[in-house]
């Protein structure tokens, strides 16, 4: 697996330090609120579990699974909910947890969707941001790290369901994903 990695962009230690900082910030900001943390499956799972341990407040945790239709490079793509939340969001202060924002399509759809259901507030935390690829503007309230326009794996992020368990954040070698595409 290590042979497929082009470069480690963010080490295990760096991620851990940043998540502690974000946890402190969120603890301060949500003291008087009714925090519900919503993780987007599956990429956000590793980040969300580490983050929640650093939030010193009573919180609800839930998950959603979505899939994007059409090319993600198109701003008109559709988003479909595959797994919805278990409970109502009415009156809750929602914090959506994402692994990475690329075009912005997924988060722009989810933010609107949760607001329409009567959430008190909807904010976004993402571990990674690729700002160079944005098609739809979304307000990122909390950010772990900016990353270059590479294919990123590790810390929850996959390529063909692999590499999610890498403890660091890395760029995948181009030949790995090019090979996969050619073999299909
Ligand atoms: P968006 O709707 O912002 O274009 O899509 C974001 C989603 O695309 C992320 O949640 C993630 O699942 C996927 N994605 C975008 N860029 C990358 C990347 O570099 N690596 C991986 N593993 N997934 C990515
Ligand atoms: Mg995702
Ligand atoms: Mg994926």
mmCIF file with all atom_site columns, C-alpha atoms and ligand atoms in Angstrom:
data_model
loop_
_atom_site.group_PDB
_atom_site.id
_atom_site.type_symbol
_atom_site.label_atom_id
_atom_site.label_alt_id
_atom_site.label_comp_id
_atom_site.label_asym_id
_atom_site.label_entity_id
_atom_site.label_seq_id
_atom_site.pdbx_PDB_ins_code
_atom_site.Cartn_x
_atom_site.Cartn_y
_atom_site.Cartn_z
_atom_site.occupancy
_atom_site.B_iso_or_equiv
_atom_site.pdbx_formal_charge
_atom_site.auth_seq_id
_atom_site.auth_comp_id
_atom_site.auth_asym_id
_atom_site.auth_atom_id
_atom_site.pdbx_PDB_model_num
ATOM   1   C  CA  . UNK A 1 1   ? 0.000   0.000  0.000   1.00 0.00 ? 1   UNK A CA  1
ATOM   2   C  CA  . UNK A 1 2   ? 2.880   2.352  0.885   1.00 0.00 ? 2   UNK A CA  1
ATOM   3   C  CA  . UNK A 1 3   ? 4.242   1.933  -2.667  1.00 0.00 ? 3   UNK A CA  1
ATOM   4   C  CA  . UNK A 1 4   ? 1.113   3.592  -4.030  1.00 0.00 ? 4   UNK A CA  1
ATOM   5   C  CA  . UNK A 1 5   ? 1.737   6.788  -2.069  1.00 0.00 ? 5   UNK A CA  1
ATOM   6   C  CA  . UNK A 1 6   ? 3.346   9.671  -3.927  1.00 0.00 ? 6   UNK A CA  1
ATOM   7   C  CA  . UNK A 1 7   ? 3.829   11.936 -0.926  1.00 0.00 ? 7   UNK A CA  1
ATOM   8   C  CA  . UNK A 1 8   ? 2.656   12.291 2.668   1.00 0.00 ? 8   UNK A CA  1
ATOM   9   C  CA  . UNK A 1 9   ? 1.079   15.745 2.780   1.00 0.00 ? 9   UNK A CA  1
ATOM   10  C  CA  . UNK A 1 10  ? 0.015   15.861 6.442   1.00 0.00 ? 10  UNK A CA  1
ATOM   11  C  CA  . UNK A 1 11  ? 1.539   13.622 9.113   1.00 0.00 ? 11  UNK A CA  1
ATOM   12  C  CA  . UNK A 1 12  ? -0.364  11.763 11.818  1.00 0.00 ? 12  UNK A CA  1
ATOM   13  C  CA  . UNK A 1 13  ? 1.042   14.185 14.419  1.00 0.00 ? 13  UNK A CA  1
ATOM   14  C  CA  . UNK A 1 14  ? -0.009  17.284 12.463  1.00 0.00 ? 14  UNK A CA  1
ATOM   15  C  CA  . UNK A 1 15  ? -3.562  15.998 11.990  1.00 0.00 ? 15  UNK A CA  1
ATOM   16  C  CA  . UNK A 1 16  ? -3.877  15.192 15.662  1.00 0.00 ? 16  UNK A CA  1
ATOM   17  C  CA  . UNK A 1 17  ? -2.692  18.660 16.749  1.00 0.00 ? 17  UNK A CA  1
ATOM   18  C  CA  . UNK A 1 18  ? -5.094  20.395 14.354  1.00 0.00 ? 18  UNK A CA  1
ATOM   19  C  CA  . UNK A 1 19  ? -8.078  18.268 15.449  1.00 0.00 ? 19  UNK A CA  1
ATOM   20  C  CA  . UNK A 1 20  ? -7.428  19.169 19.096  1.00 0.00 ? 20  UNK A CA  1
ATOM   21  C  CA  . UNK A 1 21  ? -7.481  22.879 18.151  1.00 0.00 ? 21  UNK A CA  1
ATOM   22  C  CA  . UNK A 1 22  ? -10.712 22.486 16.174  1.00 0.00 ? 22  UNK A CA  1
ATOM   23  C  CA  . UNK A 1 23  ? -12.327 20.603 19.058  1.00 0.00 ? 23  UNK A CA  1
ATOM   24  C  CA  . UNK A 1 24  ? -11.482 23.435 21.445  1.00 0.00 ? 24  UNK A CA  1
ATOM   25  C  CA  . UNK A 1 25  ? -12.868 26.046 19.060  1.00 0.00 ? 25  UNK A CA  1
ATOM   26  C  CA  . UNK A 1 26  ? -16.130 24.135 18.588  1.00 0.00 ? 26  UNK A CA  1
ATOM   27  C  CA  . UNK A 1 27  ? -16.478 23.561 22.340  1.00 0.00 ? 27  UNK A CA  1
ATOM   28  C  CA  . UNK A 1 28  ? -16.236 27.324 22.862  1.00 0.00 ? 28  UNK A CA  1
ATOM   29  C  CA  . UNK A 1 29  ? -18.613 28.225 19.986  1.00 0.00 ? 29  UNK A CA  1
ATOM   30  C  CA  . UNK A 1 30  ? -21.347 25.715 20.889  1.00 0.00 ? 30  UNK A CA  1
ATOM   31  C  CA  . UNK A 1 31  ? -21.481 26.175 24.697  1.00 0.00 ? 31  UNK A CA  1
ATOM   32  C  CA  . UNK A 1 32  ? -25.006 27.646 24.641  1.00 0.00 ? 32  UNK A CA  1
ATOM   33  C  CA  . UNK A 1 33  ? -26.230 25.572 21.685  1.00 0.00 ? 33  UNK A CA  1
ATOM   34  C  CA  . UNK A 1 34  ? -27.859 22.263 20.931  1.00 0.00 ? 34  UNK A CA  1
ATOM   35  C  CA  . UNK A 1 35  ? -25.056 20.625 18.931  1.00 0.00 ? 35  UNK A CA  1
ATOM   36  C  CA  . UNK A 1 36  ? -25.757 17.765 16.568  1.00 0.00 ? 36  UNK A CA  1
ATOM   37  C  CA  . UNK A 1 37  ? -22.776 16.443 14.610  1.00 0.00 ? 37  UNK A CA  1
ATOM   38  C  CA  . UNK A 1 38  ? -23.644 14.933 11.223  1.00 0.00 ? 38  UNK A CA  1
ATOM   39  C  CA  . UNK A 1 39  ? -20.927 12.889 9.519   1.00 0.00 ? 39  UNK A CA  1
ATOM   40  C  CA  . UNK A 1 40  ? -21.005 12.193 5.799   1.00 0.00 ? 40  UNK A CA  1
ATOM   41  C  CA  . UNK A 1 41  ? -20.298 8.494  5.182   1.00 0.00 ? 41  UNK A CA  1
ATOM   42  C  CA  . UNK A 1 42  ? -17.875 7.011  4.700   1.00 0.00 ? 42  UNK A CA  1
ATOM   43  C  CA  . UNK A 1 43  ? -15.028 9.472  4.247   1.00 0.00 ? 43  UNK A CA  1
ATOM   44  C  CA  . UNK A 1 44  ? -15.722 11.558 7.349   1.00 0.00 ? 44  UNK A CA  1
ATOM   45  C  CA  . UNK A 1 45  ? -15.822 8.663  9.817   1.00 0.00 ? 45  UNK A CA  1
ATOM   46  C  CA  . UNK A 1 46  ? -12.171 8.694  10.914  1.00 0.00 ? 46  UNK A CA  1
ATOM   47  C  CA  . UNK A 1 47  ? -12.065 12.502 11.252  1.00 0.00 ? 47  UNK A CA  1
ATOM   48  C  CA  . UNK A 1 48  ? -15.435 12.652 13.025  1.00 0.00 ? 48  UNK A CA  1
ATOM   49  C  CA  . UNK A 1 49  ? -14.538 10.070 15.654  1.00 0.00 ? 49  UNK A CA  1
ATOM   50  C  CA  . UNK A 1 50  ? -11.286 11.868 16.520  1.00 0.00 ? 50  UNK A CA  1
ATOM   51  C  CA  . UNK A 1 51  ? -12.974 15.290 16.492  1.00 0.00 ? 51  UNK A CA  1
ATOM   52  C  CA  . UNK A 1 52  ? -15.890 14.307 18.731  1.00 0.00 ? 52  UNK A CA  1
ATOM   53  C  CA  . UNK A 1 53  ? -13.487 13.088 21.421  1.00 0.00 ? 53  UNK A CA  1
ATOM   54  C  CA  . UNK A 1 54  ? -12.109 16.642 21.532  1.00 0.00 ? 54  UNK A CA  1
ATOM   55  C  CA  . UNK A 1 55  ? -15.501 18.367 21.889  1.00 0.00 ? 55  UNK A CA  1
ATOM   56  C  CA  . UNK A 1 56  ? -16.225 18.816 25.581  1.00 0.00 ? 56  UNK A CA  1
ATOM   57  C  CA  . UNK A 1 57  ? -20.031 19.166 25.326  1.00 0.00 ? 57  UNK A CA  1
ATOM   58  C  CA  . UNK A 1 58  ? -23.040 16.853 25.256  1.00 0.00 ? 58  UNK A CA  1
ATOM   59  C  CA  . UNK A 1 59  ? -23.632 16.117 21.562  1.00 0.00 ? 59  UNK A CA  1
ATOM   60  C  CA  . UNK A 1 60  ? -25.847 14.076 19.267  1.00 0.00 ? 60  UNK A CA  1
ATOM   61  C  CA  . UNK A 1 61  ? -23.990 12.136 16.571  1.00 0.00 ? 61  UNK A CA  1
ATOM   62  C  CA  . UNK A 1 62  ? -25.610 10.938 13.363  1.00 0.00 ? 62  UNK A CA  1
ATOM   63  C  CA  . UNK A 1 63  ? -24.618 10.061 9.798   1.00 0.00 ? 63  UNK A CA  1
ATOM   64  C  CA  . UNK A 1 64  ? -25.834 10.580 6.256   1.00 0.00 ? 64  UNK A CA  1
ATOM   65  C  CA  . UNK A 1 65  ? -24.768 8.886  3.076   1.00 0.00 ? 65  UNK A CA  1
ATOM   66  C  CA  . UNK A 1 66  ? -25.097 10.669 -0.243  1.00 0.00 ? 66  UNK A CA  1
ATOM   67  C  CA  . UNK A 1 67  ? -24.130 10.055 -3.826  1.00 0.00 ? 67  UNK A CA  1
ATOM   68  C  CA  . UNK A 1 68  ? -23.557 12.588 -6.562  1.00 0.00 ? 68  UNK A CA  1
ATOM   69  C  CA  . UNK A 1 69  ? -24.982 12.070 -9.991  1.00 0.00 ? 69  UNK A CA  1
ATOM   70  C  CA  . UNK A 1 70  ? -23.237 13.337 -13.066 1.00 0.00 ? 70  UNK A CA  1
ATOM   71  C  CA  . UNK A 1 71  ? -19.690 14.551 -13.302 1.00 0.00 ? 71  UNK A CA  1
ATOM   72  C  CA  . UNK A 1 72  ? -18.539 16.294 -10.153 1.00 0.00 ? 72  UNK A CA  1
ATOM   73  C  CA  . UNK A 1 73  ? -16.839 18.854 -12.382 1.00 0.00 ? 73  UNK A CA  1
ATOM   74  C  CA  . UNK A 1 74  ? -20.322 20.046 -13.386 1.00 0.00 ? 74  UNK A CA  1
ATOM   75  C  CA  . UNK A 1 75  ? -22.059 22.471 -11.078 1.00 0.00 ? 75  UNK A CA  1
ATOM   76  C  CA  . UNK A 1 76  ? -25.478 21.143 -12.118 1.00 0.00 ? 76  UNK A CA  1
ATOM   77  C  CA  . UNK A 1 77  ? -24.900 17.621 -10.754 1.00 0.00 ? 77  UNK A CA  1
ATOM   78  C  CA  . UNK A 1 78  ? -27.564 16.137 -8.491  1.00 0.00 ? 78  UNK A CA  1
ATOM   79  C  CA  . UNK A 1 79  ? -27.123 14.738 -5.015  1.00 0.00 ? 79  UNK A CA  1
ATOM   80  C  CA  . UNK A 1 80  ? -29.152 11.772 -3.778  1.00 0.00 ? 80  UNK A CA  1
ATOM   81  C  CA  . UNK A 1 81  ? -29.575 10.784 -0.120  1.00 0.00 ? 81  UNK A CA  1
ATOM   82  C  CA  . UNK A 1 82  ? -28.765 7.077  0.309   1.00 0.00 ? 82  UNK A CA  1
ATOM   83  C  CA  . UNK A 1 83  ? -28.989 6.989  4.121   1.00 0.00 ? 83  UNK A CA  1
ATOM   84  C  CA  . UNK A 1 84  ? -30.833 9.694  5.980   1.00 0.00 ? 84  UNK A CA  1
ATOM   85  C  CA  . UNK A 1 85  ? -30.621 10.875 9.599   1.00 0.00 ? 85  UNK A CA  1
ATOM   86  C  CA  . UNK A 1 86  ? -32.429 8.822  12.238  1.00 0.00 ? 86  UNK A CA  1
ATOM   87  C  CA  . UNK A 1 87  ? -34.079 11.793 13.957  1.00 0.00 ? 87  UNK A CA  1
ATOM   88  C  CA  . UNK A 1 88  ? -35.493 15.234 13.301  1.00 0.00 ? 88  UNK A CA  1
ATOM   89  C  CA  . UNK A 1 89  ? -33.115 18.201 13.158  1.00 0.00 ? 89  UNK A CA  1
ATOM   90  C  CA  . UNK A 1 90  ? -35.705 20.717 14.328  1.00 0.00 ? 90  UNK A CA  1
ATOM   91  C  CA  . UNK A 1 91  ? -34.172 23.196 16.739  1.00 0.00 ? 91  UNK A CA  1
ATOM   92  C  CA  . UNK A 1 92  ? -30.732 21.571 16.476  1.00 0.00 ? 92  UNK A CA  1
ATOM   93  C  CA  . UNK A 1 93  ? -27.479 23.340 15.721  1.00 0.00 ? 93  UNK A CA  1
ATOM   94  C  CA  . UNK A 1 94  ? -26.051 21.112 13.028  1.00 0.00 ? 94  UNK A CA  1
ATOM   95  C  CA  . UNK A 1 95  ? -22.370 20.728 12.305  1.00 0.00 ? 95  UNK A CA  1
ATOM   96  C  CA  . UNK A 1 96  ? -21.834 18.797 9.066   1.00 0.00 ? 96  UNK A CA  1
ATOM   97  C  CA  . UNK A 1 97  ? -18.538 16.878 9.099   1.00 0.00 ? 97  UNK A CA  1
ATOM   98  C  CA  . UNK A 1 98  ? -16.938 16.230 5.695   1.00 0.00 ? 98  UNK A CA  1
ATOM   99  C  CA  . UNK A 1 99  ? -13.668 14.658 4.647   1.00 0.00 ? 99  UNK A CA  1
ATOM   100 C  CA  . UNK A 1 100 ? -12.907 16.974 1.718   1.00 0.00 ? 100 UNK A CA  1
ATOM   101 C  CA  . UNK A 1 101 ? -14.625 19.711 -0.284  1.00 0.00 ? 101 UNK A CA  1
ATOM   102 C  CA  . UNK A 1 102 ? -13.917 19.604 -3.965  1.00 0.00 ? 102 UNK A CA  1
ATOM   103 C  CA  . UNK A 1 103 ? -16.544 21.160 -6.271  1.00 0.00 ? 103 UNK A CA  1
ATOM   104 C  CA  . UNK A 1 104 ? -18.779 22.096 -3.318  1.00 0.00 ? 104 UNK A CA  1
ATOM   105 C  CA  . UNK A 1 105 ? -21.825 20.346 -4.761  1.00 0.00 ? 105 UNK A CA  1
ATOM   106 C  CA  . UNK A 1 106 ? -22.370 17.858 -1.912  1.00 0.00 ? 106 UNK A CA  1
ATOM   107 C  CA  . UNK A 1 107 ? -22.172 20.420 0.874   1.00 0.00 ? 107 UNK A CA  1
ATOM   108 C  CA  . UNK A 1 108 ? -24.177 23.088 -0.879  1.00 0.00 ? 108 UNK A CA  1
ATOM   109 C  CA  . UNK A 1 109 ? -27.011 20.568 -1.340  1.00 0.00 ? 109 UNK A CA  1
ATOM   110 C  CA  . UNK A 1 110 ? -26.825 19.241 2.233   1.00 0.00 ? 110 UNK A CA  1
ATOM   111 C  CA  . UNK A 1 111 ? -26.731 22.673 3.856   1.00 0.00 ? 111 UNK A CA  1
ATOM   112 C  CA  . UNK A 1 112 ? -29.910 23.734 2.029   1.00 0.00 ? 112 UNK A CA  1
ATOM   113 C  CA  . UNK A 1 113 ? -31.595 20.414 2.723   1.00 0.00 ? 113 UNK A CA  1
ATOM   114 C  CA  . UNK A 1 114 ? -30.987 20.534 6.503   1.00 0.00 ? 114 UNK A CA  1
ATOM   115 C  CA  . UNK A 1 115 ? -31.982 24.203 6.765   1.00 0.00 ? 115 UNK A CA  1
ATOM   116 C  CA  . UNK A 1 116 ? -35.312 23.432 5.058   1.00 0.00 ? 116 UNK A CA  1
ATOM   117 C  CA  . UNK A 1 117 ? -35.998 20.746 7.678   1.00 0.00 ? 117 UNK A CA  1
ATOM   118 C  CA  . UNK A 1 118 ? -35.970 23.339 10.434  1.00 0.00 ? 118 UNK A CA  1
ATOM   119 C  CA  . UNK A 1 119 ? -32.466 23.137 11.880  1.00 0.00 ? 119 UNK A CA  1
ATOM   120 C  CA  . UNK A 1 120 ? -31.673 26.118 14.094  1.00 0.00 ? 120 UNK A CA  1
ATOM   121 C  CA  . UNK A 1 121 ? -28.291 26.557 12.377  1.00 0.00 ? 121 UNK A CA  1
ATOM   122 C  CA  . UNK A 1 122 ? -26.162 24.612 9.890   1.00 0.00 ? 122 UNK A CA  1
ATOM   123 C  CA  . UNK A 1 123 ? -22.375 24.918 9.809   1.00 0.00 ? 123 UNK A CA  1
ATOM   124 C  CA  . UNK A 1 124 ? -19.651 22.995 8.043   1.00 0.00 ? 124 UNK A CA  1
ATOM   125 C  CA  . UNK A 1 125 ? -16.391 21.485 9.207   1.00 0.00 ? 125 UNK A CA  1
ATOM   126 C  CA  . UNK A 1 126 ? -14.154 19.783 6.686   1.00 0.00 ? 126 UNK A CA  1
ATOM   127 C  CA  . UNK A 1 127 ? -10.837 18.070 7.256   1.00 0.00 ? 127 UNK A CA  1
ATOM   128 C  CA  . UNK A 1 128 ? -9.557  19.088 3.821   1.00 0.00 ? 128 UNK A CA  1
ATOM   129 C  CA  . UNK A 1 129 ? -10.325 21.698 1.193   1.00 0.00 ? 129 UNK A CA  1
ATOM   130 C  CA  . UNK A 1 130 ? -9.305  21.814 -2.463  1.00 0.00 ? 130 UNK A CA  1
ATOM   131 C  CA  . UNK A 1 131 ? -10.267 25.448 -3.117  1.00 0.00 ? 131 UNK A CA  1
ATOM   132 C  CA  . UNK A 1 132 ? -8.933  25.389 -6.677  1.00 0.00 ? 132 UNK A CA  1
ATOM   133 C  CA  . UNK A 1 133 ? -11.726 23.066 -7.800  1.00 0.00 ? 133 UNK A CA  1
ATOM   134 C  CA  . UNK A 1 134 ? -14.755 24.891 -6.440  1.00 0.00 ? 134 UNK A CA  1
ATOM   135 C  CA  . UNK A 1 135 ? -17.843 25.226 -8.709  1.00 0.00 ? 135 UNK A CA  1
ATOM   136 C  CA  . UNK A 1 136 ? -20.407 26.208 -6.096  1.00 0.00 ? 136 UNK A CA  1
ATOM   137 C  CA  . UNK A 1 137 ? -19.548 28.588 -3.280  1.00 0.00 ? 137 UNK A CA  1
ATOM   138 C  CA  . UNK A 1 138 ? -19.979 27.103 0.179   1.00 0.00 ? 138 UNK A CA  1
ATOM   139 C  CA  . UNK A 1 139 ? -19.031 28.731 3.458   1.00 0.00 ? 139 UNK A CA  1
ATOM   140 C  CA  . UNK A 1 140 ? -16.518 26.563 5.292   1.00 0.00 ? 140 UNK A CA  1
ATOM   141 C  CA  . UNK A 1 141 ? -16.853 27.403 8.990   1.00 0.00 ? 141 UNK A CA  1
ATOM   142 C  CA  . UNK A 1 142 ? -14.025 25.191 10.263  1.00 0.00 ? 142 UNK A CA  1
ATOM   143 C  CA  . UNK A 1 143 ? -11.146 23.856 8.172   1.00 0.00 ? 143 UNK A CA  1
ATOM   144 C  CA  . UNK A 1 144 ? -8.405  21.360 8.943   1.00 0.00 ? 144 UNK A CA  1
ATOM   145 C  CA  . UNK A 1 145 ? -6.051  21.896 6.003   1.00 0.00 ? 145 UNK A CA  1
ATOM   146 C  CA  . UNK A 1 146 ? -5.945  23.129 2.419   1.00 0.00 ? 146 UNK A CA  1
ATOM   147 C  CA  . UNK A 1 147 ? -4.591  20.554 -0.021  1.00 0.00 ? 147 UNK A CA  1
ATOM   148 C  CA  . UNK A 1 148 ? -3.300  20.842 -3.586  1.00 0.00 ? 148 UNK A CA  1
ATOM   149 C  CA  . UNK A 1 149 ? -5.225  19.502 -6.567  1.00 0.00 ? 149 UNK A CA  1
ATOM   150 C  CA  . UNK A 1 150 ? -4.010  15.897 -6.209  1.00 0.00 ? 150 UNK A CA  1
ATOM   151 C  CA  . UNK A 1 151 ? -5.940  12.701 -5.513  1.00 0.00 ? 151 UNK A CA  1
ATOM   152 C  CA  . UNK A 1 152 ? -5.924  12.482 -1.725  1.00 0.00 ? 152 UNK A CA  1
ATOM   153 C  CA  . UNK A 1 153 ? -6.194  9.308  0.387   1.00 0.00 ? 153 UNK A CA  1
ATOM   154 C  CA  . UNK A 1 154 ? -5.877  8.360  4.054   1.00 0.00 ? 154 UNK A CA  1
ATOM   155 C  CA  . UNK A 1 155 ? -7.554  9.401  7.294   1.00 0.00 ? 155 UNK A CA  1
ATOM   156 C  CA  . UNK A 1 156 ? -10.903 8.178  5.982   1.00 0.00 ? 156 UNK A CA  1
ATOM   157 C  CA  . UNK A 1 157 ? -10.436 9.093  2.318   1.00 0.00 ? 157 UNK A CA  1
ATOM   158 C  CA  . UNK A 1 158 ? -10.408 6.213  -0.144  1.00 0.00 ? 158 UNK A CA  1
ATOM   159 C  CA  . UNK A 1 159 ? -9.580  5.239  -3.643  1.00 0.00 ? 159 UNK A CA  1
ATOM   160 C  CA  . UNK A 1 160 ? -11.805 2.264  -4.629  1.00 0.00 ? 160 UNK A CA  1
ATOM   161 C  CA  . UNK A 1 161 ? -12.513 1.703  -0.898  1.00 0.00 ? 161 UNK A CA  1
ATOM   162 C  CA  . UNK A 1 162 ? -8.803  1.333  -0.118  1.00 0.00 ? 162 UNK A CA  1
ATOM   163 C  CA  . UNK A 1 163 ? -6.426  3.460  1.976   1.00 0.00 ? 163 UNK A CA  1
ATOM   164 C  CA  . UNK A 1 164 ? -9.099  4.786  4.392   1.00 0.00 ? 164 UNK A CA  1
ATOM   165 C  CA  . UNK A 1 165 ? -7.149  3.391  7.341   1.00 0.00 ? 165 UNK A CA  1
ATOM   166 C  CA  . UNK A 1 166 ? -3.867  5.199  6.627   1.00 0.00 ? 166 UNK A CA  1
ATOM   167 C  CA  . UNK A 1 167 ? -3.130  7.296  9.741   1.00 0.00 ? 167 UNK A CA  1
ATOM   168 C  CA  . UNK A 1 168 ? -1.847  10.215 7.645   1.00 0.00 ? 168 UNK A CA  1
ATOM   169 C  CA  . UNK A 1 169 ? -3.086  12.246 4.642   1.00 0.00 ? 169 UNK A CA  1
ATOM   170 C  CA  . UNK A 1 170 ? -1.318  11.547 1.360   1.00 0.00 ? 170 UNK A CA  1
ATOM   171 C  CA  . UNK A 1 171 ? -1.372  12.083 -2.391  1.00 0.00 ? 171 UNK A CA  1
ATOM   172 C  CA  . UNK A 1 172 ? -1.857  8.917  -4.444  1.00 0.00 ? 172 UNK A CA  1
ATOM   173 C  CA  . UNK A 1 173 ? 0.509   8.179  -7.344  1.00 0.00 ? 173 UNK A CA  1
ATOM   174 C  CA  . UNK A 1 174 ? -1.120  9.038  -10.679 1.00 0.00 ? 174 UNK A CA  1
ATOM   175 C  CA  . UNK A 1 175 ? -0.329  5.593  -12.113 1.00 0.00 ? 175 UNK A CA  1
ATOM   176 C  CA  . UNK A 1 176 ? -2.427  3.915  -9.398  1.00 0.00 ? 176 UNK A CA  1
ATOM   177 C  CA  . UNK A 1 177 ? -5.673  5.579  -10.421 1.00 0.00 ? 177 UNK A CA  1
ATOM   178 C  CA  . UNK A 1 178 ? -4.812  5.677  -14.119 1.00 0.00 ? 178 UNK A CA  1
ATOM   179 C  CA  . UNK A 1 179 ? -4.163  1.884  -14.065 1.00 0.00 ? 179 UNK A CA  1
ATOM   180 C  CA  . UNK A 1 180 ? -7.488  1.279  -12.358 1.00 0.00 ? 180 UNK A CA  1
ATOM   181 C  CA  . UNK A 1 181 ? -9.355  3.321  -14.962 1.00 0.00 ? 181 UNK A CA  1
ATOM   182 C  CA  . UNK A 1 182 ? -7.564  1.565  -17.865 1.00 0.00 ? 182 UNK A CA  1
ATOM   183 C  CA  . UNK A 1 183 ? -8.332  -1.909 -16.440 1.00 0.00 ? 183 UNK A CA  1
ATOM   184 C  CA  . UNK A 1 184 ? -12.079 -1.304 -16.244 1.00 0.00 ? 184 UNK A CA  1
HETATM 185 P  P1  . LIG B 2 .   ? -17.828 17.725 -3.994  1.00 0.00 ? 1   LIG B P1  1
HETATM 186 O  O1  . LIG B 2 .   ? -19.312 17.574 -3.975  1.00 0.00 ? 1   LIG B O1  1
HETATM 187 O  O2  . LIG B 2 .   ? -17.319 18.819 -3.097  1.00 0.00 ? 1   LIG B O2  1
HETATM 188 O  O3  . LIG B 2 .   ? -17.258 17.793 -5.365  1.00 0.00 ? 1   LIG B O3  1
HETATM 189 O  O4  . LIG B 2 .   ? -17.340 16.317 -3.515  1.00 0.00 ? 1   LIG B O4  1
HETATM 190 C  C1  . LIG B 2 .   ? -16.697 16.048 -2.387  1.00 0.00 ? 1   LIG B C1  1
HETATM 191 C  C2  . LIG B 2 .   ? -16.549 14.546 -2.288  1.00 0.00 ? 1   LIG B C2  1
HETATM 192 O  O5  . LIG B 2 .   ? -15.786 14.014 -3.384  1.00 0.00 ? 1   LIG B O5  1
HETATM 193 C  C3  . LIG B 2 .   ? -15.773 14.216 -1.052  1.00 0.00 ? 1   LIG B C3  1
HETATM 194 O  O6  . LIG B 2 .   ? -16.612 14.050 0.058   1.00 0.00 ? 1   LIG B O6  1
HETATM 195 C  C4  . LIG B 2 .   ? -15.049 12.936 -1.447  1.00 0.00 ? 1   LIG B C4  1
HETATM 196 O  O7  . LIG B 2 .   ? -15.890 11.840 -1.206  1.00 0.00 ? 1   LIG B O7  1
HETATM 197 C  C5  . LIG B 2 .   ? -14.826 13.078 -2.939  1.00 0.00 ? 1   LIG B C5  1
HETATM 198 N  N1  . LIG B 2 .   ? -13.457 13.598 -3.236  1.00 0.00 ? 1   LIG B N1  1
HETATM 199 C  C6  . LIG B 2 .   ? -13.138 14.780 -3.788  1.00 0.00 ? 1   LIG B C6  1
HETATM 200 N  N2  . LIG B 2 .   ? -11.795 14.922 -3.912  1.00 0.00 ? 1   LIG B N2  1
HETATM 201 C  C7  . LIG B 2 .   ? -11.258 13.787 -3.422  1.00 0.00 ? 1   LIG B C7  1
HETATM 202 C  C8  . LIG B 2 .   ? -9.890  13.317 -3.275  1.00 0.00 ? 1   LIG B C8  1
HETATM 203 O  O8  . LIG B 2 .   ? -8.897  13.961 -3.607  1.00 0.00 ? 1   LIG B O8  1
HETATM 204 N  N3  . LIG B 2 .   ? -9.740  12.092 -2.719  1.00 0.00 ? 1   LIG B N3  1
HETATM 205 C  C9  . LIG B 2 .   ? -10.793 11.310 -2.315  1.00 0.00 ? 1   LIG B C9  1
HETATM 206 N  N4  . LIG B 2 .   ? -10.509 10.138 -1.778  1.00 0.00 ? 1   LIG B N4  1
HETATM 207 N  N5  . LIG B 2 .   ? -12.081 11.714 -2.453  1.00 0.00 ? 1   LIG B N5  1
HETATM 208 C  C10 . LIG B 2 .   ? -12.304 12.935 -3.002  1.00 0.00 ? 1   LIG B C10 1
HETATM 209 MG MG1 . LIG B 2 .   ? -17.263 12.851 1.421   1.00 0.00 ? 2   LIG B MG1 1
HETATM 210 MG MG1 . LIG B 2 .   ? -14.855 7.976  -2.145  1.00 0.00 ? 3   LIG B MG1 1
#
